[in-house]
Tab-separated table of C-alpha atoms and ligand atoms in Angstrom:
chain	number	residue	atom	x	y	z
S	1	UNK	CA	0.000	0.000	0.000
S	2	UNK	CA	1.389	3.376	-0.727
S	3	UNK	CA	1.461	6.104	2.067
S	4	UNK	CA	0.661	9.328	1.898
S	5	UNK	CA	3.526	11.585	2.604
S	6	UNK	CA	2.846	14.450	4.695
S	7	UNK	CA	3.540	18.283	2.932
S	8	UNK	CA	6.645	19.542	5.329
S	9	UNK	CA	5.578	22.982	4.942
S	10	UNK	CA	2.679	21.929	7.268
S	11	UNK	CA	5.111	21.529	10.587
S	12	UNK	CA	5.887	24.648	12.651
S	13	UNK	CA	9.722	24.925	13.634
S	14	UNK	CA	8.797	23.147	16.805
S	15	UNK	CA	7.482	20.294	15.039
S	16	UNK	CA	10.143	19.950	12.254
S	17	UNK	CA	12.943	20.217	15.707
S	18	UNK	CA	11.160	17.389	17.065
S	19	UNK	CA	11.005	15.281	13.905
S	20	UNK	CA	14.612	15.414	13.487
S	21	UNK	CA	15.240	14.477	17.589
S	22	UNK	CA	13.267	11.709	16.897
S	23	UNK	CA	15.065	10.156	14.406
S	24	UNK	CA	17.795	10.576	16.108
S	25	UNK	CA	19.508	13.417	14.720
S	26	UNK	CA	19.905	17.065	16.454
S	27	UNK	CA	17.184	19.073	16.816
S	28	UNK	CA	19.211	22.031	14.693
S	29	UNK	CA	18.694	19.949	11.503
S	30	UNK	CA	15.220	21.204	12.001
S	31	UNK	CA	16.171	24.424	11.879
S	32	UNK	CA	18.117	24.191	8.825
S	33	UNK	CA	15.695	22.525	7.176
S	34	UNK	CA	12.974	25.330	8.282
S	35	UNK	CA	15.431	28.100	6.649
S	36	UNK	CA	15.359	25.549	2.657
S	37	UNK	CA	11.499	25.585	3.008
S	38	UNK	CA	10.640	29.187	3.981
S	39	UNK	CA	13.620	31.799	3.591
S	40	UNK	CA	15.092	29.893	0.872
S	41	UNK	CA	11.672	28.866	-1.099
S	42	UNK	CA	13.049	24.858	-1.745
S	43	UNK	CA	11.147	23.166	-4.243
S	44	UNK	CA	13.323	19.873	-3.284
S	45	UNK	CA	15.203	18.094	-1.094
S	46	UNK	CA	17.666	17.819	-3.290
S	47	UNK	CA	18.179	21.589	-3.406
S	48	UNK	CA	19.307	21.413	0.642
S	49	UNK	CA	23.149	21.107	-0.079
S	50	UNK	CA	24.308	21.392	3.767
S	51	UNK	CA	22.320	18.090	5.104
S	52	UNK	CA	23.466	14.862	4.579
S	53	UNK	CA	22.697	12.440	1.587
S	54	UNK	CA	21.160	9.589	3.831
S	55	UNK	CA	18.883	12.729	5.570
S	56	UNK	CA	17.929	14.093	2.350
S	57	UNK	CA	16.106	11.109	1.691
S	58	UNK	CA	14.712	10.378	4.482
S	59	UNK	CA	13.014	13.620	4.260
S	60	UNK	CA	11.941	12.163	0.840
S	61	UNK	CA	10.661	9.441	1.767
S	62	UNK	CA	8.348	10.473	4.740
S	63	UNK	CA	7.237	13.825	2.750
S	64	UNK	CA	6.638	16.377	0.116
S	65	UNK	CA	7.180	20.044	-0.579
S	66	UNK	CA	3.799	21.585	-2.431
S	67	UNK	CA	4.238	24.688	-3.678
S	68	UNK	CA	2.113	26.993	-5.930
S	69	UNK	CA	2.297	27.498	-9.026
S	70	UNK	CA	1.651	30.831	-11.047
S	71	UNK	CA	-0.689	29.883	-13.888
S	72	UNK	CA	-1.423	33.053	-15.484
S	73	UNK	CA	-0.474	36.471	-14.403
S	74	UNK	CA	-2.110	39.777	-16.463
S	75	UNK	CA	-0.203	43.268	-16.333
S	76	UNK	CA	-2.870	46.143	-16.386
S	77	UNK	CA	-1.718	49.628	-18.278
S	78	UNK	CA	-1.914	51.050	-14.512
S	79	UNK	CA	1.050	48.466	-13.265
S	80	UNK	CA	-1.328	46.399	-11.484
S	81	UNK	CA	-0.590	42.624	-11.750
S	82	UNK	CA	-3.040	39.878	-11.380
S	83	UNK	CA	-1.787	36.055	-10.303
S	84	UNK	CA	-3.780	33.344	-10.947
S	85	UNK	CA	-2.579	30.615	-8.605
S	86	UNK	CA	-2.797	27.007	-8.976
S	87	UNK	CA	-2.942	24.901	-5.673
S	88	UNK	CA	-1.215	21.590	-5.578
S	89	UNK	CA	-5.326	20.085	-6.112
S	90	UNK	CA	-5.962	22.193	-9.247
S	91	UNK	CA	-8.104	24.596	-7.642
S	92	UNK	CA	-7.044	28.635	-8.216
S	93	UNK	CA	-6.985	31.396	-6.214
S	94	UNK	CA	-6.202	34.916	-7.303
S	95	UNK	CA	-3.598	37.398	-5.714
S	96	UNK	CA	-3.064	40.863	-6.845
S	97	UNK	CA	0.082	43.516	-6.650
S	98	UNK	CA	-1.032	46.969	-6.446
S	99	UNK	CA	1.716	49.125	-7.190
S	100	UNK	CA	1.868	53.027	-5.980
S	101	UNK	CA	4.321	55.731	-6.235
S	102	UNK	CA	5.779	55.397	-2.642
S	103	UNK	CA	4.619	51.040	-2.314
S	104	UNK	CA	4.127	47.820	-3.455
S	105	UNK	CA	0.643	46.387	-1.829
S	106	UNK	CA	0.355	42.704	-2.481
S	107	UNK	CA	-3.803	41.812	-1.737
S	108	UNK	CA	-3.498	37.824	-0.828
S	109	UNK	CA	-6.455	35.420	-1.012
S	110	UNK	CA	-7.207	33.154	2.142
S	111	UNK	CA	-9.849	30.861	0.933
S	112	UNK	CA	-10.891	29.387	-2.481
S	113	UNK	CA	-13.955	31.130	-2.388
S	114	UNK	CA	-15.785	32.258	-0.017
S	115	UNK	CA	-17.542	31.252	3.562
S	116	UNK	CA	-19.897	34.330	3.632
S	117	UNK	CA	-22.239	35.577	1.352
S	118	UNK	CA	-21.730	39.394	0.537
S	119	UNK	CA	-24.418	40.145	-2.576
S	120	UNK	CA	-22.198	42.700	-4.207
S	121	UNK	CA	-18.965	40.313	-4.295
S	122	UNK	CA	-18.334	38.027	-7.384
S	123	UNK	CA	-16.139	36.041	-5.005
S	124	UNK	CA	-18.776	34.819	-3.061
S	125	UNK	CA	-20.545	33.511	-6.332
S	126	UNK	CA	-17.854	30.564	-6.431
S	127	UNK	CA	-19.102	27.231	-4.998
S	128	UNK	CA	-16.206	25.501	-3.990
S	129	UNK	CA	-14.540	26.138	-0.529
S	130	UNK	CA	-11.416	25.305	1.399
S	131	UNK	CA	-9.137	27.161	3.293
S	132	UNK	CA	-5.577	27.935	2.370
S	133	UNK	CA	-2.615	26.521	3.929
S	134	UNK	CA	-0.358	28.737	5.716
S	135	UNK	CA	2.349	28.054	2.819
S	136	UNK	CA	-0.322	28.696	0.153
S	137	UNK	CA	-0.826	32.117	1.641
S	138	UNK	CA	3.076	32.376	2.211
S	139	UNK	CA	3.760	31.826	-1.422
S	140	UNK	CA	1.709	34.352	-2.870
S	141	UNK	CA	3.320	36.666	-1.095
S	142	UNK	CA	6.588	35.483	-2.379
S	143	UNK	CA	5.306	35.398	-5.983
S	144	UNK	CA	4.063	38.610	-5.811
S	145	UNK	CA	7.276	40.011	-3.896
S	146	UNK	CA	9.388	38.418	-6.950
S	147	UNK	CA	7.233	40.426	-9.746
S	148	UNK	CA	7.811	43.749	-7.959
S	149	UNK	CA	10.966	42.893	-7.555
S	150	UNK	CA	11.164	42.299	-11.374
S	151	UNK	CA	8.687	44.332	-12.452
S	152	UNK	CA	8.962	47.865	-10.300
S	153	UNK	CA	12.658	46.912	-9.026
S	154	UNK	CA	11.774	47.271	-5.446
S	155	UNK	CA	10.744	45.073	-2.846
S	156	UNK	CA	7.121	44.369	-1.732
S	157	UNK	CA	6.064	46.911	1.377
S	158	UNK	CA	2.844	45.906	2.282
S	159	UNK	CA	0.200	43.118	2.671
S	160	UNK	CA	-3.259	42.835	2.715
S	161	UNK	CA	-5.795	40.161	3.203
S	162	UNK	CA	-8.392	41.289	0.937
S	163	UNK	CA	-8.133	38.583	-2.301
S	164	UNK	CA	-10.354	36.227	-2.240
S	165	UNK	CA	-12.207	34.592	1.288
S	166	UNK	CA	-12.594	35.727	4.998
S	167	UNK	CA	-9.394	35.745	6.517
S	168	UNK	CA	-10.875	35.132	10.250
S	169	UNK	CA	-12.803	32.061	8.965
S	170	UNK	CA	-9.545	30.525	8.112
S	171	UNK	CA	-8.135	32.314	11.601
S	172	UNK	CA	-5.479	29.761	12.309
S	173	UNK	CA	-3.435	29.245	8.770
S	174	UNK	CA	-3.407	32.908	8.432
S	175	UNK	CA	-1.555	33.617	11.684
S	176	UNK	CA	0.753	30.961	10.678
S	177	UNK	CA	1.336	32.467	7.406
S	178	UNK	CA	1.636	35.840	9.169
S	179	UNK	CA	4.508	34.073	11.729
S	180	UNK	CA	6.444	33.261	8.353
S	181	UNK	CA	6.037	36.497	6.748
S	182	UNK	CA	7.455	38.782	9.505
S	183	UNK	CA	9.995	36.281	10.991
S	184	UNK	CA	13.937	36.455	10.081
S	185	UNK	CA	13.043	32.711	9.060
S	186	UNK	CA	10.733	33.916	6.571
S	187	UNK	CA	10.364	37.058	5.149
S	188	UNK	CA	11.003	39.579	8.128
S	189	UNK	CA	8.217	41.839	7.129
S	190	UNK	CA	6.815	44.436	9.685
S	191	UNK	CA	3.442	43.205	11.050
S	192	UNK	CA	2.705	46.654	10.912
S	193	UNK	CA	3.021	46.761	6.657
S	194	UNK	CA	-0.243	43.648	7.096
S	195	UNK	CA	-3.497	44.562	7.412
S	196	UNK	CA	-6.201	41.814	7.725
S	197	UNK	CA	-9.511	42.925	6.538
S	198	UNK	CA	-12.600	41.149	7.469
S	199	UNK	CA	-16.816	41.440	7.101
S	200	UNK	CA	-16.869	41.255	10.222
S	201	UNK	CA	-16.533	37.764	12.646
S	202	UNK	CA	-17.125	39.373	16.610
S	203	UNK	CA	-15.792	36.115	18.194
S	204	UNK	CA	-12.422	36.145	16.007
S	205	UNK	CA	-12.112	39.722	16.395
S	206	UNK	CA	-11.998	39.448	20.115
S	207	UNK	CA	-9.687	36.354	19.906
S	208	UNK	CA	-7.271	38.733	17.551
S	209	UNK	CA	-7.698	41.181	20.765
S	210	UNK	CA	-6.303	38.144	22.685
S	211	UNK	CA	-3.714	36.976	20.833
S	212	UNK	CA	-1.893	39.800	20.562
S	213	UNK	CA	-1.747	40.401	17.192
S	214	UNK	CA	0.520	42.856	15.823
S	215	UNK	CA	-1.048	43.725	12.612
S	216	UNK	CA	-3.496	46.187	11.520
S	217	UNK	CA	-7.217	45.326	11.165
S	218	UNK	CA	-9.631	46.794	8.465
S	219	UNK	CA	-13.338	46.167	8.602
S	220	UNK	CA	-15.688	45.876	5.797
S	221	UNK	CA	-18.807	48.055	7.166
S	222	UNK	CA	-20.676	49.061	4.264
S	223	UNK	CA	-24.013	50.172	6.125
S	224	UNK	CA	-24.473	51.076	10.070
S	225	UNK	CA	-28.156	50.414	9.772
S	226	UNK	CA	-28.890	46.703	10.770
S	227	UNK	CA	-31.517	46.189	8.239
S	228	UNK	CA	-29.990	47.066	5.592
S	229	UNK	CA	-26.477	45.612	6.127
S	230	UNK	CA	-28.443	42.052	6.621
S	231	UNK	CA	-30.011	42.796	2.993
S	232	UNK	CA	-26.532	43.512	1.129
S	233	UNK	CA	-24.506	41.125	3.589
S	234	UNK	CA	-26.969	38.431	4.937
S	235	UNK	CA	-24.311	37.006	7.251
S	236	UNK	CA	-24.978	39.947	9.218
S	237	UNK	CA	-28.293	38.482	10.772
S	238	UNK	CA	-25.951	36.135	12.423
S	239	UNK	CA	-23.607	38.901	13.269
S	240	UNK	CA	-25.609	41.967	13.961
S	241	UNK	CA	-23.748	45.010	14.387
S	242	UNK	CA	-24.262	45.569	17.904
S	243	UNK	CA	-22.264	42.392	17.977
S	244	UNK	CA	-19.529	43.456	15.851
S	245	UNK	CA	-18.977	47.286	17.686
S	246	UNK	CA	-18.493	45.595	20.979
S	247	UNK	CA	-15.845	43.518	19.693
S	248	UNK	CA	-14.375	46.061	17.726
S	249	UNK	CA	-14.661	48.246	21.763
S	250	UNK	CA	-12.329	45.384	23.074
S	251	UNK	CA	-10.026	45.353	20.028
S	252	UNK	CA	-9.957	48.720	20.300
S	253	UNK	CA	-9.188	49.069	24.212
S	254	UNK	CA	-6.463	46.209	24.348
S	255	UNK	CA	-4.589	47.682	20.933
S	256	UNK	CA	-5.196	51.217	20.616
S	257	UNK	CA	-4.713	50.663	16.901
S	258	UNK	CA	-7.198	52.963	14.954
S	259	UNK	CA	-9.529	51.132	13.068
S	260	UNK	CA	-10.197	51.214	9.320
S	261	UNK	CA	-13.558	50.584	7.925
S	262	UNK	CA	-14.106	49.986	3.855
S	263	UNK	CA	-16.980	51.261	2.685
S	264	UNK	CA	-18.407	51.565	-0.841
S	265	UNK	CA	-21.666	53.788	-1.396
S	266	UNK	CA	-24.297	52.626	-3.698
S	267	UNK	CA	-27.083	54.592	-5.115
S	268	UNK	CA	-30.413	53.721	-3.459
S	269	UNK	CA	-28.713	51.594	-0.840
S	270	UNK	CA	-26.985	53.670	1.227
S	271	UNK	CA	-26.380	56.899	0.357
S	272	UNK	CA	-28.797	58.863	2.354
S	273	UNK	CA	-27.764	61.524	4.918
S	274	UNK	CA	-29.113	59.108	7.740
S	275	UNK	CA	-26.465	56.444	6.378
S	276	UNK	CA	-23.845	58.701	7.053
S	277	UNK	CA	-25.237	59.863	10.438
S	278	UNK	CA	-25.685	56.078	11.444
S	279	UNK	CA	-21.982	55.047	10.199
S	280	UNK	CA	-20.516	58.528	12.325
S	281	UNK	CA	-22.287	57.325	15.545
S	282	UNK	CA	-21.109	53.370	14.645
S	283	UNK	CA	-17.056	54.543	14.866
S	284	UNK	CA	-17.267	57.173	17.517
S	285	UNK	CA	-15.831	55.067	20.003
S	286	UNK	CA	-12.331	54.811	18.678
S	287	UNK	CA	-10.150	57.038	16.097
S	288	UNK	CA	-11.260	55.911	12.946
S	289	UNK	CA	-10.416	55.873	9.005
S	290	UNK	CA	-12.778	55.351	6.945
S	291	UNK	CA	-11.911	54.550	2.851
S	292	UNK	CA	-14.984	54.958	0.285
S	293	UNK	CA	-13.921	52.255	-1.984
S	294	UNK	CA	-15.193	52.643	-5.333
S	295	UNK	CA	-17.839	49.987	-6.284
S	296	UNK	CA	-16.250	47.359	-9.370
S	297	UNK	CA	-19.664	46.245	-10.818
S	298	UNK	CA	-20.298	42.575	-11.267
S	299	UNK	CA	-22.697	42.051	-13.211
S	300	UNK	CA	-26.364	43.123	-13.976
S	301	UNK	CA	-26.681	46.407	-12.255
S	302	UNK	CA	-28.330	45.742	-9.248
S	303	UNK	CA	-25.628	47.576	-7.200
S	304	UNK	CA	-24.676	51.163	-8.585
S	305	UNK	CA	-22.076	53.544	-7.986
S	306	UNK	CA	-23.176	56.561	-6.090
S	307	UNK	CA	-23.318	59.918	-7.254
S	308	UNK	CA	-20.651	62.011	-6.720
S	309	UNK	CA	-22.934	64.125	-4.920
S	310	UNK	CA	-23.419	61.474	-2.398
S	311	UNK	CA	-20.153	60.911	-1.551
S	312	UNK	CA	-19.509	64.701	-0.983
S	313	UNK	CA	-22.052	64.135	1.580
S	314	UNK	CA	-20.387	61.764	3.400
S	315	UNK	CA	-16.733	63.143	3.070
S	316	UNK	CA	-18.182	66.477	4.840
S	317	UNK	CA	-20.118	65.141	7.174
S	318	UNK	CA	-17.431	62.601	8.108
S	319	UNK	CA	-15.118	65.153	8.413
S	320	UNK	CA	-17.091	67.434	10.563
S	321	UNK	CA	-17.034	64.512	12.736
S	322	UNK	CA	-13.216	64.713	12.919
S	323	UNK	CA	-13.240	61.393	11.102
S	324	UNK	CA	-10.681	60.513	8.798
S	325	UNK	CA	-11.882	59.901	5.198
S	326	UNK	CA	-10.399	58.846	2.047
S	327	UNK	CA	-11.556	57.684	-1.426
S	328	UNK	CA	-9.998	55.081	-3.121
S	329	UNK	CA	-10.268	54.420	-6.564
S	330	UNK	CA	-9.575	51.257	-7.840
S	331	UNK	CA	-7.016	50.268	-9.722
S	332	UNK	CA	-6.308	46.909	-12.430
S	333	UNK	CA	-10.234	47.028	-13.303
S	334	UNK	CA	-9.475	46.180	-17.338
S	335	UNK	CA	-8.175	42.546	-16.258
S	336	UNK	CA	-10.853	42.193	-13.225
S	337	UNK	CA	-8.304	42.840	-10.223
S	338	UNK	CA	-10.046	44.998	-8.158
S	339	UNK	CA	-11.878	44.535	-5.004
S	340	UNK	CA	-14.447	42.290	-4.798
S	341	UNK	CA	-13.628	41.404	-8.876
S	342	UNK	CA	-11.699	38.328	-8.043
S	343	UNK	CA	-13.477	34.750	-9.149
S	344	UNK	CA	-11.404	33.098	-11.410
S	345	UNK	CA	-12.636	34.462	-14.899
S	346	UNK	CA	-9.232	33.922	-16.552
F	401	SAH	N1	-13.752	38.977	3.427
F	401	SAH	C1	-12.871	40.066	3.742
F	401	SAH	C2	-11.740	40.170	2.767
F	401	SAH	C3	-12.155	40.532	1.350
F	401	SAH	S1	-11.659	42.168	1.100
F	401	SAH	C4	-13.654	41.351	3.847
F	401	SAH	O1	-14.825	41.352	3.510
F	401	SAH	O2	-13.110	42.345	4.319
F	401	SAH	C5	-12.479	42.653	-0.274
F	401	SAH	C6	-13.014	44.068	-0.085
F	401	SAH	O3	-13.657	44.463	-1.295
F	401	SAH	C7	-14.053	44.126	0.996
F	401	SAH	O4	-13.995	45.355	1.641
F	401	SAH	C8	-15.329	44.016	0.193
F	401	SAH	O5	-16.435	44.507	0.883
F	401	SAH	C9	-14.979	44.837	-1.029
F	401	SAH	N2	-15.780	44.495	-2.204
F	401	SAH	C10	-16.400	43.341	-2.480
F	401	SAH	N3	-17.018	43.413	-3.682
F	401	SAH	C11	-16.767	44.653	-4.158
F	401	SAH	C12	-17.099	45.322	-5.371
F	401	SAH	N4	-17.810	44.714	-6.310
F	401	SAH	N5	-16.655	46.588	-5.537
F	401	SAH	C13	-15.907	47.194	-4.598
F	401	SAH	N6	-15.546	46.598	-3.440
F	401	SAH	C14	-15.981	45.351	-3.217
């Protein structure tokens, strides 16, 4: 019967140390081995030139090394690059580098798919689900770090969880990816360059509170009002907003990190002076951002752009409110790269 090796790049350092003690080696070797598969991006054993032969295949013969692959990747005329990434299972996920004059942004996915249900995202259209591994996540980054390295001849700055999924569904590989990222082991990125942007999960925010986290949260808000958040994000009738502002109170008091809220207006949905009034009282509590993302349409024009009128309205009245506002325009829309644009068209 054949047996199913185990992907290495699923051990922690710990685990990998232990391995090696095990088989009677020094725990070091797992160290060593830890720097091939993460600093060093090994696609083989083979590759690790300072361990033994005989180790080198016992490594083979107990495991594997899965890695993604880049599939596709489209350059838009504005320098944005799109990555469509095959898993070692054939499924695809889509990561994105946003270049600007001062940064390189790569947006990362965390799930094939999609666990919520957000009406206005062609993500959440896709049926199939899984989480990503913490190396699947780790290895986007590296792609996309590579292409600006190629591409824009600088380094990547910045991360951000907003590809395709719910990064606190899928609460434990990201942290793990995020431990690879910033350590010397890995990439040694700043936690503070990450910023992990969710719908919305209370319970996961508070356990983010909890664990200490050391990167920056954004929250996709989109309405204060209940009623009509639940119609546009249905997921929100099992997290109501009263919900999510008291965990965002206890994010707020253990981190002191201001908190970022995306928000895109759409005409007829919310865009009415009592939208704004509800979102001011919503982020009172705590110094706030908030970023009017313009809305990528999807499809048949349920959801429409506001007027420019309308977001006037809520950049004043925001910033009578001594709440910081910005409005983000999107960029790589000609090869489908922008938020909420990501489902695996090409
Ligand atoms: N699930 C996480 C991560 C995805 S981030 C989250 O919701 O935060 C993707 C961002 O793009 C979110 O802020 C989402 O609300 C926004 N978005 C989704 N569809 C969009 C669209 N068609 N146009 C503009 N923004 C969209």
């Amino acid at each position: 019967m054949e047996v199913k090796k185990k992907d290495i790049r699923a051990l922690t350092k710990e685990q990998l140390r232990e391995f090696f003690v095990k088989h009677g080696d020094k725990a070091f070797r797992g160290n060593q081995v830890y720097e091939w598969l993460w600093q060093k991006s090994a696609y083989s054993f083979e590759d690790m030139t300072n361990i033994s032969l005989e180790t080198r295949q016992m490594l083979e013969d107990n495991f594997v090394i899965n890695h993604i692959k880049v599939d596709q990747m489209q350059r838009s005329s504005d320098g944005t690059i799109k990555n469509a990434v095959r898993l070692h299972d054939d499924l695809v996920v889509e990561s994105v580098l946003i270049p600007t004059a001062s940064r390189t942004t790569a947006c990362v996915s965390s799930q094939v798919g999609c666990s919520l249900d957000c009406r206005f995202c062609a993500t959440a259209r896709l049926k199939r689900m899984r989480n990503l591994n913490p190396d699947e996540i780790y290895d986007q980054v590296v792609a996309i770090d590579n292409e600006s390295r190629l591409y824009h001849n600088r380094p990547l700055s910045n991360i951000v969880f907003m590809g395709m999924g719910e990064p606190l569904m899928n609460y434990n590989n990201v942290l793990k990816a995020i431990d690879k990222i910033t350590s010397p082991e890995g990439l040694g990125m700043s936690p503070k360059r990450i910023v992990v942007s969710t719908s919305g999960v209370p319970k996961m925010i508070k356990k983010m509170a909890d664990d200490n986290v050391k990167f920056k949260l954004a929250v996709s808000l989109h309405s204060a009002i209940d009623d009509i958040r639940t119609s546009i994000m249905p997921f929100n009738s099992t997290f109501p907003l009263h919900d999510l502002r008291e965990a965002l109170q206890y994010w707020y008091a253990a981190t002191k990190n201001r908190i970022t809220y995306e928000y895109v207006v759409w005409d007829g949905i919310n865009d009415k002076r009592k939208d704004v009034e509800a979102l001011v009282e919503f982020c009172k509590f705590a110094p706030s951002k908030v970023n009017l993302i313009e809305y990528n349409p999807i499809d048949d024009g349920e959801f429409q752009q506001a007027t420019s009128k309308a977001i006037d309205m809520y950049v004043s009245i925001l910033e009578a409110n001594n709440i910081t506002v910005t409005v983000r325009r999107s960029r790589g829309k000609d090869i489908d790269a922008a938020c909420g644009q990501l489902a695996n068209k090409s």
